[in-house]
Short mmCIF file of C-alpha atoms and ligand atoms in Angstrom, two decimals:
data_model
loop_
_atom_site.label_atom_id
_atom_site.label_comp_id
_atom_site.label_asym_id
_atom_site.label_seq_id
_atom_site.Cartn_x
_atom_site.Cartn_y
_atom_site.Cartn_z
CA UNK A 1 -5.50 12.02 -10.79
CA UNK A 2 -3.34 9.93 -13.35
CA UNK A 3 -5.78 6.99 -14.41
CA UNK A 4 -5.22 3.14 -14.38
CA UNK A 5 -4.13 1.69 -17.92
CA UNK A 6 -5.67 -1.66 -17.65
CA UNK A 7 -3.92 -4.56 -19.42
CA UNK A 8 -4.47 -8.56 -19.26
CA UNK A 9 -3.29 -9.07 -15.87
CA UNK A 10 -3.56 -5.84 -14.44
CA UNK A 11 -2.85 -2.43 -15.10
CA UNK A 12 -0.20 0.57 -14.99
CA UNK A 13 -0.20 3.21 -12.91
CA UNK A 14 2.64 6.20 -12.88
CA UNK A 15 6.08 4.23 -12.98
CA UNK A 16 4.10 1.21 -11.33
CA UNK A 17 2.88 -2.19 -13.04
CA UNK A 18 0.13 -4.19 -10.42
CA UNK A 19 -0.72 -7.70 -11.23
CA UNK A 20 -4.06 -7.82 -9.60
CA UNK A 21 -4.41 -11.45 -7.70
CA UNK A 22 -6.70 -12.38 -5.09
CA UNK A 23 -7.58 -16.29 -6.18
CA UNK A 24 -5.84 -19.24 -4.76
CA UNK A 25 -2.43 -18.41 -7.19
CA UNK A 26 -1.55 -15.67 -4.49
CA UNK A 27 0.00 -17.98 -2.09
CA UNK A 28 3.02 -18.66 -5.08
CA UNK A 29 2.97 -15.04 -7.31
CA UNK A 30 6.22 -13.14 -6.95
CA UNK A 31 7.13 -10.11 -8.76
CA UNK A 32 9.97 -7.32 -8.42
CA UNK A 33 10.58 -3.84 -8.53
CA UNK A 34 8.49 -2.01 -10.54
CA UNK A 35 5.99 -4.73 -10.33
CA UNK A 36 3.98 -5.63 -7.43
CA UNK A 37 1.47 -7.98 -6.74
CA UNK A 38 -2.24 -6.71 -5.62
CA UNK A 39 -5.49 -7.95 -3.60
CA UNK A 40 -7.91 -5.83 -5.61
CA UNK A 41 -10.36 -5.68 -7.85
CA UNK A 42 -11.31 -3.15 -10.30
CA UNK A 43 -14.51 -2.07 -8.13
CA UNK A 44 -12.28 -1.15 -5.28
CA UNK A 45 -9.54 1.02 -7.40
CA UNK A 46 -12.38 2.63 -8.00
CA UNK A 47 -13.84 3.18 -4.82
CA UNK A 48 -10.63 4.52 -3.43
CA UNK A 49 -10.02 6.43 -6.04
CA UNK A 50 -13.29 8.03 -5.79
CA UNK A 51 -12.18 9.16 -2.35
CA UNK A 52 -8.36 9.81 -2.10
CA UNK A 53 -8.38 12.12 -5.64
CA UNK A 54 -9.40 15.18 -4.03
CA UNK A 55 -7.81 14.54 -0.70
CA UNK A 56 -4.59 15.62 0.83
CA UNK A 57 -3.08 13.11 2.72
CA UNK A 58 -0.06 14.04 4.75
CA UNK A 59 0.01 10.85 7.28
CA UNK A 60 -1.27 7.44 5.80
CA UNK A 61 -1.37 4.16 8.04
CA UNK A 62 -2.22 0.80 6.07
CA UNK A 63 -3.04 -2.39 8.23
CA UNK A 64 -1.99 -5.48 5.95
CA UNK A 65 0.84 -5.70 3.66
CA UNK A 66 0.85 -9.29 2.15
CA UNK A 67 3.13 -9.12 -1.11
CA UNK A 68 3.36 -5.17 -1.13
CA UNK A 69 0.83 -4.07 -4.01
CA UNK A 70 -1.75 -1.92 -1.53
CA UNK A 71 1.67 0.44 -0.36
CA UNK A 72 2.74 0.85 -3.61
CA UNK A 73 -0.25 1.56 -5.29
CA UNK A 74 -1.62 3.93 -2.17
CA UNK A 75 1.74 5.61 -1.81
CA UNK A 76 1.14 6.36 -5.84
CA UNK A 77 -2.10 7.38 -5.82
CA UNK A 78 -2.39 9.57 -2.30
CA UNK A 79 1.79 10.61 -2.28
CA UNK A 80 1.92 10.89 1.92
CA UNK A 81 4.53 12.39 3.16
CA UNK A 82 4.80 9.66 5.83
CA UNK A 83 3.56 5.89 5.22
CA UNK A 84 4.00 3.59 7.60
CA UNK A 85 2.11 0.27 6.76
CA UNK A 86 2.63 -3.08 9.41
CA UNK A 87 1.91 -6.96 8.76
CA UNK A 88 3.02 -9.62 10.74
CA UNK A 89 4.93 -11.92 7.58
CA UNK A 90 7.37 -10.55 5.47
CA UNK A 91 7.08 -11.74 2.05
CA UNK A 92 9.54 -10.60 -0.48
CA UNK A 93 8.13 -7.73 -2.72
CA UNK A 94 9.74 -4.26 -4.50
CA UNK A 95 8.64 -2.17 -1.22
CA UNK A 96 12.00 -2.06 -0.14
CA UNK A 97 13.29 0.25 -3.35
CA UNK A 98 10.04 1.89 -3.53
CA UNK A 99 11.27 3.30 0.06
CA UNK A 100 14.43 4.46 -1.68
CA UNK A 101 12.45 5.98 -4.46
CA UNK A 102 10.12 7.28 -1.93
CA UNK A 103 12.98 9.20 0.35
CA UNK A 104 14.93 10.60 -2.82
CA UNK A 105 10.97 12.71 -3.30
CA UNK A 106 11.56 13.70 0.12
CA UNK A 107 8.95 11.68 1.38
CA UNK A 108 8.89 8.87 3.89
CA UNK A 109 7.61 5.38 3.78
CA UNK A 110 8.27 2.53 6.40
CA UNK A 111 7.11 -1.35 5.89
CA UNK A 112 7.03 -3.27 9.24
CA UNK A 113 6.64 -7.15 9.32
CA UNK A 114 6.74 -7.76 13.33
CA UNK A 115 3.57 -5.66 14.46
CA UNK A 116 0.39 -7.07 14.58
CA UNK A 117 -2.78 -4.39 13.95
CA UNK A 118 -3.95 -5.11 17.66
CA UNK A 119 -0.97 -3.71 19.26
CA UNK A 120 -1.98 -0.32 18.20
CA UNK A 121 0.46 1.46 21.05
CA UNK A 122 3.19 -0.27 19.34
CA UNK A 123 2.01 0.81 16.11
CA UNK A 124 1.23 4.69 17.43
CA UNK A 125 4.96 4.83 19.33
CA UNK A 126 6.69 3.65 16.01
CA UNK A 127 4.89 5.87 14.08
CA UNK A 128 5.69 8.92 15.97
CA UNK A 129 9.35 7.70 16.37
CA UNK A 130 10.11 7.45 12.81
CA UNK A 131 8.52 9.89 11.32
CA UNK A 132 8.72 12.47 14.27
CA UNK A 133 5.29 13.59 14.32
CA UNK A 134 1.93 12.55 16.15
CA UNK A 135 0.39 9.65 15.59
CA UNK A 136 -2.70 11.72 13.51
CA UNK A 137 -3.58 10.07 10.10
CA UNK A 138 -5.30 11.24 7.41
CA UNK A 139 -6.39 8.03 5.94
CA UNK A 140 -6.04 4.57 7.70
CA UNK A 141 -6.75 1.56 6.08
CA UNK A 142 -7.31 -2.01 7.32
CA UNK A 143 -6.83 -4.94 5.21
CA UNK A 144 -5.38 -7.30 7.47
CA UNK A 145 -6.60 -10.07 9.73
CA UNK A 146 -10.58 -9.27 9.10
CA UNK A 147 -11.20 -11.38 12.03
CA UNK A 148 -13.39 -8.87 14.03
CA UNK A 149 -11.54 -8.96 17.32
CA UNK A 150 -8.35 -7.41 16.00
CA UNK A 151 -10.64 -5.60 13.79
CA UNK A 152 -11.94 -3.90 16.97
CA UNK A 153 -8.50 -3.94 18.82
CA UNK A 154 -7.46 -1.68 15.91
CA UNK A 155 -10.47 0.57 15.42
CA UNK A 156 -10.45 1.01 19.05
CA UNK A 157 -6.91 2.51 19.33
CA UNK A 158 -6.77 3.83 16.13
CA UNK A 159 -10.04 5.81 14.89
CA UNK A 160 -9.54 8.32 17.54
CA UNK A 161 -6.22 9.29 15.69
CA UNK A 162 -7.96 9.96 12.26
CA UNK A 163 -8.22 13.29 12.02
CA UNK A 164 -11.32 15.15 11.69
CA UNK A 165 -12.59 14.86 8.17
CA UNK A 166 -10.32 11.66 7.39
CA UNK A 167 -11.61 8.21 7.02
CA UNK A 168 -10.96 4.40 8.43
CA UNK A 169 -11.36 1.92 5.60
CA UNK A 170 -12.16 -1.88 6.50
CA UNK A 171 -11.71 -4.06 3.72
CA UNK A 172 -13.50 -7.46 3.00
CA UNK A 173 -15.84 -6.36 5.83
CA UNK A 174 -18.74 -8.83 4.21
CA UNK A 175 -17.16 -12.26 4.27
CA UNK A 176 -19.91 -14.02 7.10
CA UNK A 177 -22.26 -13.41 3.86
CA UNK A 178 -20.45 -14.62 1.12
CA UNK A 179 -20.70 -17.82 -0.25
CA UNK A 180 -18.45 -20.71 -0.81
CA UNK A 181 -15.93 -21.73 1.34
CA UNK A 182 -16.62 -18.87 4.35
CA UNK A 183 -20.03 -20.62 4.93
CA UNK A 184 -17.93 -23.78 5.92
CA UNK A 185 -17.77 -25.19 8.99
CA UNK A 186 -13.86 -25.76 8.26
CA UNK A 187 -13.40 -22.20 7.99
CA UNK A 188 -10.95 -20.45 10.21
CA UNK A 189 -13.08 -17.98 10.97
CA UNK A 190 -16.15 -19.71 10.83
CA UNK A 191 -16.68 -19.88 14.64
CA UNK A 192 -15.97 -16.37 15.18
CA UNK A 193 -18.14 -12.96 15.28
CA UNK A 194 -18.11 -11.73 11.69
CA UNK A 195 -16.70 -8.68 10.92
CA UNK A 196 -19.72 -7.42 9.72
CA UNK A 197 -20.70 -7.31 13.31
CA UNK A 198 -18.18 -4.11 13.52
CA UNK A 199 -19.81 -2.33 11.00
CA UNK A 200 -22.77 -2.71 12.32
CA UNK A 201 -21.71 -1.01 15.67
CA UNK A 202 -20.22 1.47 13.90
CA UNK A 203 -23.80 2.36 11.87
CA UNK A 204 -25.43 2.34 15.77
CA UNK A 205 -22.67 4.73 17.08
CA UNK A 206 -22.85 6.91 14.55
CA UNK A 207 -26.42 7.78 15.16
CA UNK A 208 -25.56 7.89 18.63
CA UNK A 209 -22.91 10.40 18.43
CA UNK A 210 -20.89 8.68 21.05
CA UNK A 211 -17.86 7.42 18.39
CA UNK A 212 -16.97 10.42 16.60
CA UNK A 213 -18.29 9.11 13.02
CA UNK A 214 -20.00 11.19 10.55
CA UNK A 215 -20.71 8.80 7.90
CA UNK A 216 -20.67 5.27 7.52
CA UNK A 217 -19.75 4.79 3.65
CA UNK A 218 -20.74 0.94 2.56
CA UNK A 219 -19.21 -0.75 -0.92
CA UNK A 220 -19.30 -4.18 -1.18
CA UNK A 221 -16.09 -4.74 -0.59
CA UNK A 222 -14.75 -1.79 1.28
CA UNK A 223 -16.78 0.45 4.56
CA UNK A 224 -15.21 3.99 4.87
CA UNK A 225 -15.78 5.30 8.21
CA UNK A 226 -15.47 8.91 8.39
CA UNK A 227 -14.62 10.61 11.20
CA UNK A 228 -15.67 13.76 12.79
CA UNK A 229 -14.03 16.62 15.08
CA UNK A 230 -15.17 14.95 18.57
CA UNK A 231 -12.17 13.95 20.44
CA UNK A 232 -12.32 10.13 21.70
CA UNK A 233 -11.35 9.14 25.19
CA UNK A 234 -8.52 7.32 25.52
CA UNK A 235 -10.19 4.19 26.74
CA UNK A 236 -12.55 4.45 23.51
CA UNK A 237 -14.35 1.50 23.13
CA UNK A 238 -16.82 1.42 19.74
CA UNK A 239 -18.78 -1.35 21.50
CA UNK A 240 -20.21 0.67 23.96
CA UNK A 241 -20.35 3.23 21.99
CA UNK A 242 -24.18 2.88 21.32
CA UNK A 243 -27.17 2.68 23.88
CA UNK A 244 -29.42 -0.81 23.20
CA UNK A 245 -32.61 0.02 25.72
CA UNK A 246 -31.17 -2.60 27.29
CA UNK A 247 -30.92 -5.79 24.88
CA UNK A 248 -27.53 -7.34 23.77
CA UNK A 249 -26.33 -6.77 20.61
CA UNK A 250 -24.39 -9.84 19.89
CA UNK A 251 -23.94 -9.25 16.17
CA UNK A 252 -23.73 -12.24 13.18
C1 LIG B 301 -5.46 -9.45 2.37
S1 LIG B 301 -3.76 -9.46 2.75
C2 LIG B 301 -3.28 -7.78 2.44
C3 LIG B 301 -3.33 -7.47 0.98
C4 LIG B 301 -2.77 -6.12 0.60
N1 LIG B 301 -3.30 -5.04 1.43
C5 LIG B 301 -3.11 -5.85 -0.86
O1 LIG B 301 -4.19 -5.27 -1.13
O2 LIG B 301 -2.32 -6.24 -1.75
C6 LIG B 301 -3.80 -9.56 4.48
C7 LIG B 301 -2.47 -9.40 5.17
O3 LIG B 301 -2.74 -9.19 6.55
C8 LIG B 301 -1.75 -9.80 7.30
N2 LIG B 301 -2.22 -10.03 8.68
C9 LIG B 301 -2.92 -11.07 9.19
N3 LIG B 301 -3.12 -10.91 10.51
C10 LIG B 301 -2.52 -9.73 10.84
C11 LIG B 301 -2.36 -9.02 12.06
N4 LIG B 301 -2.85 -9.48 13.21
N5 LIG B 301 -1.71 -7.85 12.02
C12 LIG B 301 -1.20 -7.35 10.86
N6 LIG B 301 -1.31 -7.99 9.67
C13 LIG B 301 -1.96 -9.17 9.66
C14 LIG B 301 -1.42 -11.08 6.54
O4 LIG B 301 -0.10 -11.53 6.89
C15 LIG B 301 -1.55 -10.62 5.10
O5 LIG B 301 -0.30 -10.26 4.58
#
């Protein structure tokens, strides 16, 4: 795989420049076409590139769009044949002639800003009208709300869907535990189950072989769930997905 050419700001990668910004200037940064403007840090390029350079990815499905730099730079590094990624703001970014760019390869990549990552039926029936195959994804990634009871929502309706051998990545999965501002009762989330609490449940079902995972991959940052070649009910639910002897497992 082509490699990142790191300068001050950011780095290079194919025809793409990323300005890497995840502080409190992302709420103003704007950038155009061939620039885009991306949530991540070094450690996670690397972790994903660890895992999508020797993988063919036909159908990718990204949960989170923000100012477009995660669907350019996956689209570059994993070149699916269909990409559909969803948020629930537009903000003005380059995606829109990267999907130009995109079609002229022959490839296909769609950026929705009116579906939230819990509808996941909406998300599936879009998918499979667009691009005109099932709903089956290689790769799905989920950098959106991290507020675990979308989190589920999605997981629930979606993991079934990777296909065997394909992972579900959860972003920021750690925040209950980091410092600063998230231990703050002022918090948005601060009332709420972390998200942590899903990762957890997915460790549990995976030794329970009840929620078709093979491996639960942990990064600081990033969990890659990998699936295997069970097929999931349709009313798949990961948090009963796990026997408890009987206690409640009411997470962090
Ligand atoms: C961390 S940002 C995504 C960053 C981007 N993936 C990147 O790496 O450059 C999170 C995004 O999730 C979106 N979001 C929040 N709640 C959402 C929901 N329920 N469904 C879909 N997207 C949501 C926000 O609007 C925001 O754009």
């Amino acid at each position: 795989m082509e490699t990142f050419q790191f300068n001050n700001d950011g780095f290079s990668f194919k025809q793409l420049k990323f300005i890497q910004e995840y502080g409190s200037n992302i709420a103003t940064a704007t950038a155009a076409y061939p620039e885009f403007i991306l949530m991540k840090s070094k450690p996670m390029l690397s972790a994903y590139s660890d895992r999508l350079q020797d993988r063919t990815v036909t159908n990718l499905l990204e949960l989170g769009i923000m100012k477009g730099g995660s669907t350019a730079l996956f689209n570059a590094m994993a070149t699916p044949q269909n990409h559909m990624a969803v948020d629930v703001y537009k903000h003005e970014s380059g995606l829109d002639v990267l999907a130009e760019i995109v079609a002229n390869e022959g490839r296909k990549l769609l950026a929705r800003y009116d579906i939230s990552q819990s509808d996941t039926k909406l998300i599936v029936k879009t998918f499979e009208e667009h691009f005109g195959v099932a709903a089956e994804f290689d790769v799905i990634i989920d950098d959106a709300s991290h507020n675990y009871d979308l989190s589920l929502a999605s997981f629930n309706g979606l993991f079934g869907r990777v296909k065997p051998g394909g992972f579900y990545a959860i972003e920021d999965w750690g925040w209950a535990h980091w410092g600063g501002a998230f231990q703050q009762s002022d918090h948005p989330e601060f009332g709420n189950t972390s998200l942590s609490t899903l990762i957890l449940q997915c460790v549990m079902a995976c030794t329970a072989g009840m929620a078709g995972i093979s491996r639960v991959d942990v990064t600081p940052d990033t969990v890659f769930i990998h699936r295997n070649q069970s097929v999931l009910p349709d009313d798949f639910a990961l948090e009963r997905s796990f026997p408890t002897r009987g206690r409640v497992f009411t997470g962090a």
